PDB file of C-alpha atoms (C1' of nucleotides) in Angstrom:
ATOM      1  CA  UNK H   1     -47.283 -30.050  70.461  1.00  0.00           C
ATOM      2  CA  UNK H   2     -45.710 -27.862  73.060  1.00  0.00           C
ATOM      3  CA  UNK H   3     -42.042 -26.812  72.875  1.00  0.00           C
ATOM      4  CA  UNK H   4     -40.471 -27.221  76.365  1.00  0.00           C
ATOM      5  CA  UNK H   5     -38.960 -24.130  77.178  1.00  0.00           C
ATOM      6  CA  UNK H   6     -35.244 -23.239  78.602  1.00  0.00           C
ATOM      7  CA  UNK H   7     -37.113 -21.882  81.752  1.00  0.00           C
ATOM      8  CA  UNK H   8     -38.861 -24.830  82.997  1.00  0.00           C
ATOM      9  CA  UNK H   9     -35.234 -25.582  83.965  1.00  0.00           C
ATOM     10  CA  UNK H  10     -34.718 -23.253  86.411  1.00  0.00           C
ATOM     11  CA  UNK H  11     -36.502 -25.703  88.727  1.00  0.00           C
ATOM     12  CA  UNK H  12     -35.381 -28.387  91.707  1.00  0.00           C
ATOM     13  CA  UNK H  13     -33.091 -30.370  89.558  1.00  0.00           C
ATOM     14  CA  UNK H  14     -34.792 -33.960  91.035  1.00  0.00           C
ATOM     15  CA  UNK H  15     -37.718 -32.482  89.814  1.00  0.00           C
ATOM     16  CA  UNK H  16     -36.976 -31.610  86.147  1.00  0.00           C
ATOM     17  CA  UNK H  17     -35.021 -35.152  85.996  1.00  0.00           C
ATOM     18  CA  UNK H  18     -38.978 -37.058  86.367  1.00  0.00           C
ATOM     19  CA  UNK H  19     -40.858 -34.756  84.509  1.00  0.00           C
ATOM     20  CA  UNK H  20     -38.152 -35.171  81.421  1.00  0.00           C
ATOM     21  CA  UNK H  21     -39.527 -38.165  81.268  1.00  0.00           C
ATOM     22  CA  UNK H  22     -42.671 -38.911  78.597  1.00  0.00           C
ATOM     23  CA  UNK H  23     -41.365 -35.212  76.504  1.00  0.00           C
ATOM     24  CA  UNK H  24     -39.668 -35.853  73.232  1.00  0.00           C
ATOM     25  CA  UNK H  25     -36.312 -34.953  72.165  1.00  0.00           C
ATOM     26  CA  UNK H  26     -35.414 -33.795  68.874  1.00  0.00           C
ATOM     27  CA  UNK H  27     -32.023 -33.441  67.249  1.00  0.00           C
ATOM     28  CA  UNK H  28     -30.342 -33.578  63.664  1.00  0.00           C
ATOM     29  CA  UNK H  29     -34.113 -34.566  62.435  1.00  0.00           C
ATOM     30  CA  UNK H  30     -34.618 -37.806  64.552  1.00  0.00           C
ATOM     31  CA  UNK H  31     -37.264 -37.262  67.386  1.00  0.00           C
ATOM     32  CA  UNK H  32     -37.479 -39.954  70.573  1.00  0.00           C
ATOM     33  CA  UNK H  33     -39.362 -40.496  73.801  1.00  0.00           C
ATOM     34  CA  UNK H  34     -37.291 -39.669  76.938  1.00  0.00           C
ATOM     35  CA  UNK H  35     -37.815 -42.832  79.422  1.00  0.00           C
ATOM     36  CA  UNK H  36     -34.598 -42.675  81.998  1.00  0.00           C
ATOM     37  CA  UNK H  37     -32.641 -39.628  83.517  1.00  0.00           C
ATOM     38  CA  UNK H  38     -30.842 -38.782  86.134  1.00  0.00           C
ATOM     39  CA  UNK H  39     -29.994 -35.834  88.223  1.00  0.00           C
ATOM     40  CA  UNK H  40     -27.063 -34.621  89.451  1.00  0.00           C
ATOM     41  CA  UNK H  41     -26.646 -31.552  91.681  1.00  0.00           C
ATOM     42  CA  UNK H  42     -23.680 -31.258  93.937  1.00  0.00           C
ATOM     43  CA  UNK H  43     -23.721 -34.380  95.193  1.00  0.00           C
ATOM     44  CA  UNK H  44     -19.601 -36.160  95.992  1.00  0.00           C
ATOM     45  CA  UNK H  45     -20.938 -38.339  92.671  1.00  0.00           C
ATOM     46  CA  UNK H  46     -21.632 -35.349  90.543  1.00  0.00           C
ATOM     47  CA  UNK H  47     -19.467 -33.539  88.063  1.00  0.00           C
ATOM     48  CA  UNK H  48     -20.177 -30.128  90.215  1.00  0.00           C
ATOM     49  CA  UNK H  49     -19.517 -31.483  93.761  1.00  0.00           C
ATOM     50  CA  UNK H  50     -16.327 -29.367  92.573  1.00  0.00           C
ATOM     51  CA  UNK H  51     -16.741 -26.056  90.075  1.00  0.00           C
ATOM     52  CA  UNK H  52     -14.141 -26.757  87.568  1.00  0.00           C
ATOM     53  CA  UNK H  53     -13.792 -25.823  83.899  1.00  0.00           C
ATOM     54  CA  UNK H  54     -15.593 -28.845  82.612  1.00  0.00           C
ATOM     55  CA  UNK H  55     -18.417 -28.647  85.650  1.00  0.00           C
ATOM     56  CA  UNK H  56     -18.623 -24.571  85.550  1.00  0.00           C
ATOM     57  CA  UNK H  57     -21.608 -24.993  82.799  1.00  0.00           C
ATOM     58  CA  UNK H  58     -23.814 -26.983  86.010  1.00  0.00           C
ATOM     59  CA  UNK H  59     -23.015 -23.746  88.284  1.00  0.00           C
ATOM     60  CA  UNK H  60     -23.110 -20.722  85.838  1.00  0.00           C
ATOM     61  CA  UNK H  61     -26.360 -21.944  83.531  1.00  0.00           C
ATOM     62  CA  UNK H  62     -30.027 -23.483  82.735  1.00  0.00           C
ATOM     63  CA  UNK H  63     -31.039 -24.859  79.791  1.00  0.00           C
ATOM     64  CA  UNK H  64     -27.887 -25.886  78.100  1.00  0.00           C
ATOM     65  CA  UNK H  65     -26.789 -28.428  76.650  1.00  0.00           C
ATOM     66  CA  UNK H  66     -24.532 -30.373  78.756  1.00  0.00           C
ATOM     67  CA  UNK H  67     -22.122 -33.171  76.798  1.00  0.00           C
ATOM     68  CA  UNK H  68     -18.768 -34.963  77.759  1.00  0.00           C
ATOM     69  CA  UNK H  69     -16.805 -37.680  76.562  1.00  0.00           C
ATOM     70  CA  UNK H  70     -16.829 -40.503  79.202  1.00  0.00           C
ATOM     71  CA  UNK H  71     -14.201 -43.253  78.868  1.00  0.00           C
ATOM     72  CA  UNK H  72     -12.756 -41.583  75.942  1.00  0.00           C
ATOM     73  CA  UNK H  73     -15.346 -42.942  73.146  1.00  0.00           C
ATOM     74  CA  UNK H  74     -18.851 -42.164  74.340  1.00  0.00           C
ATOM     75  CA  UNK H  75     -20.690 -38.732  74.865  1.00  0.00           C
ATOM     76  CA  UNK H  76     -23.026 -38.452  77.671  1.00  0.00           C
ATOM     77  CA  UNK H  77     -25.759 -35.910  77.201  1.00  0.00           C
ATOM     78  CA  UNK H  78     -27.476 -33.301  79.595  1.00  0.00           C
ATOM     79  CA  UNK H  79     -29.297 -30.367  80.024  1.00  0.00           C
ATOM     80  CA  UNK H  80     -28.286 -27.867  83.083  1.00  0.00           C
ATOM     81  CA  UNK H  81     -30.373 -27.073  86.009  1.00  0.00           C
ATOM     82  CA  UNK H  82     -31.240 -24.361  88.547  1.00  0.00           C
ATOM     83  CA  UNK H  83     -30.925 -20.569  88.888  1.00  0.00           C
ATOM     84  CA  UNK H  84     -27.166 -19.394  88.262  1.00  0.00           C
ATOM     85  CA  UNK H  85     -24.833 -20.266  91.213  1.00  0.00           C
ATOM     86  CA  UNK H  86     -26.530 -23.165  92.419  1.00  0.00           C
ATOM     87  CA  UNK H  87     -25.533 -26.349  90.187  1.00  0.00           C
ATOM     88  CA  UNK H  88     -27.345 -28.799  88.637  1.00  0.00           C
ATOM     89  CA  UNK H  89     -28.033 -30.927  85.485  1.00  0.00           C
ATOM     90  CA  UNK H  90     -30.189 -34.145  84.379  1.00  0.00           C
ATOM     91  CA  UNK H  91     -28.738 -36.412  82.213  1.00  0.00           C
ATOM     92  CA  UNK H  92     -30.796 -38.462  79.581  1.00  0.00           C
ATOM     93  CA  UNK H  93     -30.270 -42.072  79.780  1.00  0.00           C
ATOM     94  CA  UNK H  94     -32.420 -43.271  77.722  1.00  0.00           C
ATOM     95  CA  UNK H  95     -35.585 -43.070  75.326  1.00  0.00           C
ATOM     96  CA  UNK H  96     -37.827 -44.467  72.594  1.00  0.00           C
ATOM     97  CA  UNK H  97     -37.209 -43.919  69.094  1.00  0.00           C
ATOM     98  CA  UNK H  98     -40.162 -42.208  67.618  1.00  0.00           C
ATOM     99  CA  UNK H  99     -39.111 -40.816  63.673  1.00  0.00           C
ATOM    100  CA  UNK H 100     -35.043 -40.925  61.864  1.00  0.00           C
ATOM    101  CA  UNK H 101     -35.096 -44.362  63.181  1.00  0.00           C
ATOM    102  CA  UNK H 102     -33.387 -45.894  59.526  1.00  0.00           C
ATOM    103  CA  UNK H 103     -30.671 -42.849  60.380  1.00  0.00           C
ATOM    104  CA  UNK H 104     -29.989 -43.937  63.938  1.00  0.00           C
ATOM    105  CA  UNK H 105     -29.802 -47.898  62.779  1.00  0.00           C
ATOM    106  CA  UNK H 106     -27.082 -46.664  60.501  1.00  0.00           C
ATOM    107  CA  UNK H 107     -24.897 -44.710  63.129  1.00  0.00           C
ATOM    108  CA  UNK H 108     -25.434 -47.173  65.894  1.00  0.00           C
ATOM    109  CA  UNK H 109     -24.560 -50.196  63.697  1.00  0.00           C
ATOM    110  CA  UNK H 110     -27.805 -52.156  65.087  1.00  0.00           C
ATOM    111  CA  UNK H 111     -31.239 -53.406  64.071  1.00  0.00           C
ATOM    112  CA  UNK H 112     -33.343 -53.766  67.151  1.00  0.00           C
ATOM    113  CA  UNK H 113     -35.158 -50.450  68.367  1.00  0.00           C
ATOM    114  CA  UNK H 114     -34.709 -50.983  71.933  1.00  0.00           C
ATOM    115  CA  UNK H 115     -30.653 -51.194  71.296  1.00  0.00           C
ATOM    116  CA  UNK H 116     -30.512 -47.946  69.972  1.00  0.00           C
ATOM    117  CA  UNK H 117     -30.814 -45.261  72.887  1.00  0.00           C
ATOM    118  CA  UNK H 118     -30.556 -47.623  75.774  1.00  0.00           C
ATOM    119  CA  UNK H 119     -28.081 -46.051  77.451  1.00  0.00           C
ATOM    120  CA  UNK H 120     -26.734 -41.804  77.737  1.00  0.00           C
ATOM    121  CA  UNK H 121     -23.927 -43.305  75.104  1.00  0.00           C
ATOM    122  CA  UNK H 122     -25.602 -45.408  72.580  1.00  0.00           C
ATOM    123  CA  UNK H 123     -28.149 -42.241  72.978  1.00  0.00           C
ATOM    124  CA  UNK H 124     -25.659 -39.897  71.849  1.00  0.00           C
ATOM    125  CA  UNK H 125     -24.270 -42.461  68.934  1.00  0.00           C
ATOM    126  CA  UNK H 126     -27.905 -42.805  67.686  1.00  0.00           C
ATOM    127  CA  UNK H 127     -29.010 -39.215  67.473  1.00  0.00           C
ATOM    128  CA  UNK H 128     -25.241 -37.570  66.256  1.00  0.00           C
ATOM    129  CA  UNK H 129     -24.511 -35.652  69.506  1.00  0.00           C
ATOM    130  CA  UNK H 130     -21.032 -34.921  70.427  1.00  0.00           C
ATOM    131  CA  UNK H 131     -19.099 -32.568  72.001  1.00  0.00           C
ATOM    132  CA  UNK H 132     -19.980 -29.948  69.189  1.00  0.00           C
ATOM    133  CA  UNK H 133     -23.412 -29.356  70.914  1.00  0.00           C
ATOM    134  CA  UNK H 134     -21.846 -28.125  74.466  1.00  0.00           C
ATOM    135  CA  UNK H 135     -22.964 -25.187  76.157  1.00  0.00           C
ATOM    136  CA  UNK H 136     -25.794 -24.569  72.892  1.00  0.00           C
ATOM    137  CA  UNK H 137     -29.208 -23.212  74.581  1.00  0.00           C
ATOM    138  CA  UNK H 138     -31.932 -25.202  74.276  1.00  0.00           C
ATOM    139  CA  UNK H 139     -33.876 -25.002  71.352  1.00  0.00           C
ATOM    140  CA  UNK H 140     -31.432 -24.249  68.716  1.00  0.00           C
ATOM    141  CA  UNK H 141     -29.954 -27.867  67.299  1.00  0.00           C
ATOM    142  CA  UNK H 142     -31.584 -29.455  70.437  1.00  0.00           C
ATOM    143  CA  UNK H 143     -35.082 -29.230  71.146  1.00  0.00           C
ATOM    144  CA  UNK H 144     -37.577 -30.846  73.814  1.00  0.00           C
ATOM    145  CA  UNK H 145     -41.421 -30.932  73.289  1.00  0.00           C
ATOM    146  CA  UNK H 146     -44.295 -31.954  75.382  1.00  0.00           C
ATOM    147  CA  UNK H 147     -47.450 -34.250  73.458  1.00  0.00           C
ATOM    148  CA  UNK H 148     -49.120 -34.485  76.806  1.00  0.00           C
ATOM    149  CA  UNK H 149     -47.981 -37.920  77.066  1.00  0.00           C
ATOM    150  CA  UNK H 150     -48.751 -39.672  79.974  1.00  0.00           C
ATOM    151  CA  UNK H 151     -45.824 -41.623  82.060  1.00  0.00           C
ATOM    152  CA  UNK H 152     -47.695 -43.039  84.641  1.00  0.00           C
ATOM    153  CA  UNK H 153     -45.933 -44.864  87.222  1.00  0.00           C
ATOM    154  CA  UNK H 154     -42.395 -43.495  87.854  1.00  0.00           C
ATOM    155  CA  UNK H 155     -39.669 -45.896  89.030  1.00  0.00           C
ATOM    156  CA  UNK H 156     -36.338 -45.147  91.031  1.00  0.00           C
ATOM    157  CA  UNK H 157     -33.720 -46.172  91.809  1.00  0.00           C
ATOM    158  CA  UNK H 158     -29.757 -45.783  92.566  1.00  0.00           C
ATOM    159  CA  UNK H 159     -27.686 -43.750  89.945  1.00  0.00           C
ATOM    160  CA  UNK H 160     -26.058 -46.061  87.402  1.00  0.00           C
ATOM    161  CA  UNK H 161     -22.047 -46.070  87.099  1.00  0.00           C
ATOM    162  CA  UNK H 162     -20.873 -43.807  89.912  1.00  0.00           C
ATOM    163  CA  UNK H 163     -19.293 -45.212  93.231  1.00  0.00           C
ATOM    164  CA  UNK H 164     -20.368 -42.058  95.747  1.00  0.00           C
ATOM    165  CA  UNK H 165     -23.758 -41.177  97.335  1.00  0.00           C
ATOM    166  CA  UNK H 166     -25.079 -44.263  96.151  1.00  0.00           C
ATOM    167  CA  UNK H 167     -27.952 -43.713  98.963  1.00  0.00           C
ATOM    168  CA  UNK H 168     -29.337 -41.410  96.385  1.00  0.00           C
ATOM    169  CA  UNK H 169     -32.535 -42.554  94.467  1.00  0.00           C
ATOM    170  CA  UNK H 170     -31.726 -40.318  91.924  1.00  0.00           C
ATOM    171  CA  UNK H 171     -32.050 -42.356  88.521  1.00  0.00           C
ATOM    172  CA  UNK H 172     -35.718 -42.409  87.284  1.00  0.00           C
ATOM    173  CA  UNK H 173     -37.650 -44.187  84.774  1.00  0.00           C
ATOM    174  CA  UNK H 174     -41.254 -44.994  83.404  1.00  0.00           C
ATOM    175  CA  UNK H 175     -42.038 -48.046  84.746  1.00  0.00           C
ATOM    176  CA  UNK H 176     -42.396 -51.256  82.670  1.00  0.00           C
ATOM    177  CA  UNK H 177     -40.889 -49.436  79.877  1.00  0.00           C
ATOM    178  CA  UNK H 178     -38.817 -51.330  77.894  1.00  0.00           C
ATOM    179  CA  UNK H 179     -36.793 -48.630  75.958  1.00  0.00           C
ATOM    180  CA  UNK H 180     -34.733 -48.190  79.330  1.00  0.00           C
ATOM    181  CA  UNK H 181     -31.182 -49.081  79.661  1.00  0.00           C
ATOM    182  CA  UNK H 182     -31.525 -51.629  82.190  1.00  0.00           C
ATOM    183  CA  UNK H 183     -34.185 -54.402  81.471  1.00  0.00           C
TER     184      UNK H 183
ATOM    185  C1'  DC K   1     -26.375 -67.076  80.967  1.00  0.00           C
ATOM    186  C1'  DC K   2     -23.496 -63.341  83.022  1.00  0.00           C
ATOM    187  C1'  DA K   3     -19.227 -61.511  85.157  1.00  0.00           C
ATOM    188  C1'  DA K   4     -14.990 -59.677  83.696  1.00  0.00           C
ATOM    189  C1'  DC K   5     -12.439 -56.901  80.772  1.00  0.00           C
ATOM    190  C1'  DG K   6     -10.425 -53.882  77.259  1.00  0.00           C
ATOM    191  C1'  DA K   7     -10.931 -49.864  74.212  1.00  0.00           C
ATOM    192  C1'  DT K   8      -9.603 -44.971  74.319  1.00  0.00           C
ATOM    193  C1'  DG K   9      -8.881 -39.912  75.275  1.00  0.00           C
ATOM    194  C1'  DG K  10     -10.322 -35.691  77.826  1.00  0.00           C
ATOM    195  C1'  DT K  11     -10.171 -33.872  82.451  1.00  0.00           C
ATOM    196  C1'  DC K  12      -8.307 -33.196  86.862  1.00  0.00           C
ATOM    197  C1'  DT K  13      -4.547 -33.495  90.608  1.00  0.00           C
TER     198       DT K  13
ATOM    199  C1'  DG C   1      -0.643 -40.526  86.035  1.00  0.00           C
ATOM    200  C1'  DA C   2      -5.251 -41.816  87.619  1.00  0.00           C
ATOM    201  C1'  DC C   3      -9.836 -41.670  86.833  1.00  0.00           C
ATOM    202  C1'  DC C   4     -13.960 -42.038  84.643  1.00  0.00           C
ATOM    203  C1'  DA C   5     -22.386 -40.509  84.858  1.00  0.00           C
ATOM    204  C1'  DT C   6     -20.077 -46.704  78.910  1.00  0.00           C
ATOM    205  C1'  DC C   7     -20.504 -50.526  75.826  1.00  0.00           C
ATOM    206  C1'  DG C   8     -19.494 -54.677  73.132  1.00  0.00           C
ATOM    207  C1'  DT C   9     -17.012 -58.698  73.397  1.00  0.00           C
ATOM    208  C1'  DT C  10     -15.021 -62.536  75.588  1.00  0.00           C
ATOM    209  C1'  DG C  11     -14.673 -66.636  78.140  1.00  0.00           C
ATOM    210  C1'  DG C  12     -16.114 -69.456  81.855  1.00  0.00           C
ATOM    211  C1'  DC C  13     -19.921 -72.013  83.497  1.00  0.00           C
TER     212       DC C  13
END
DNA sequence: CCAACGATGGTCT
DNA sequence: GACCATCGTTGGC
């Protein structure tokens, strides 16, 4: 099994946000199947349409770690995009548990599998990130690795959440998954 | 079933 | 002081 370098980053950030999809994330011993992103670049929806202290990470790196707290309870999690100066990041939206499963029941509180990274802050809940992993390269506490799984059919569709640039097909998927966050 | 809403706190103006 | 890249619950059908 391959370990998904920080460098594979450094590329178009539409493209790193579909071929996220199928590699396997692994944090705090639980390991799960990437099957929604989205990417942002510096778009009037995105974090980094203006460089400010929170956003500067999207402009200044690639292959970080990218969290926030959104709506003062959830952490949304992300890894950074594109050569230095030009800003970008993909957020994870969703996956499939593969392994820690029993340890991500007990911090999200629920039974079913496909409730328990449906969505970038049920993700977080279910695999322990917070805003403790911000701005860590990847590959330390967060890693990504490639089986050579095979995702198929890609699907697409309008960014979930945001008000701006909805014209933007930016969210993608595996298609007739059903560990995404939208049925 | 599903639309509406409240929780809750960091970030930005 | 307003605004959120969300989620679980509530309340009306």
């Amino acid at each position: 099994m391959k370990q998904v370098l920080r460098s594979f980053f450094v590329q178009d950030t539409v493209t790193v946000a579909k071929k996220l999809l199928g590699k396997i994330i692994y944090v705090n011993g639980c390991t799960a199947r990437i099957t929604e992103t989205e990417a942002y670049t510096d778009d009037s929806a995105s974090h980094a349409f203006k460089k400010t202290e929170r956003s500067k990470i999207m402009f200044d790196t690639y292959g970080q770690v990218y969290v926030y707290l959104i709506y003062g309870m959830y952490h949304c999690l992300n890894f950074t995009t594109e050569k230095k100066g030009k800003p970008g990041a993909v957020l994870i939206r969703a996956a499939e548990p593969l392994s820690g499963m029993e340890l991500m029941k007990r911090k999200r509180g629920a039974e079913d599998l496909h409730n328990l990274c449906s969505g970038p802050g049920k993700l977080c809940q279910a695999l322990g990130i917070d805003k403790r992993h911000n701005n860590l390269a990847l590959g330390k506490d967060v890693k990504i690795f490639d089986d050579g799984f095979l995702v198929g059919k890609i699907g697409k569709g309008s960014r979930i959440g945001i008000k701006d640039a909805l014209h933007l097909q930016w969210r993608f998927f595996i298609d007739g998954n059903r560990f995404v966050s939208k049925v």
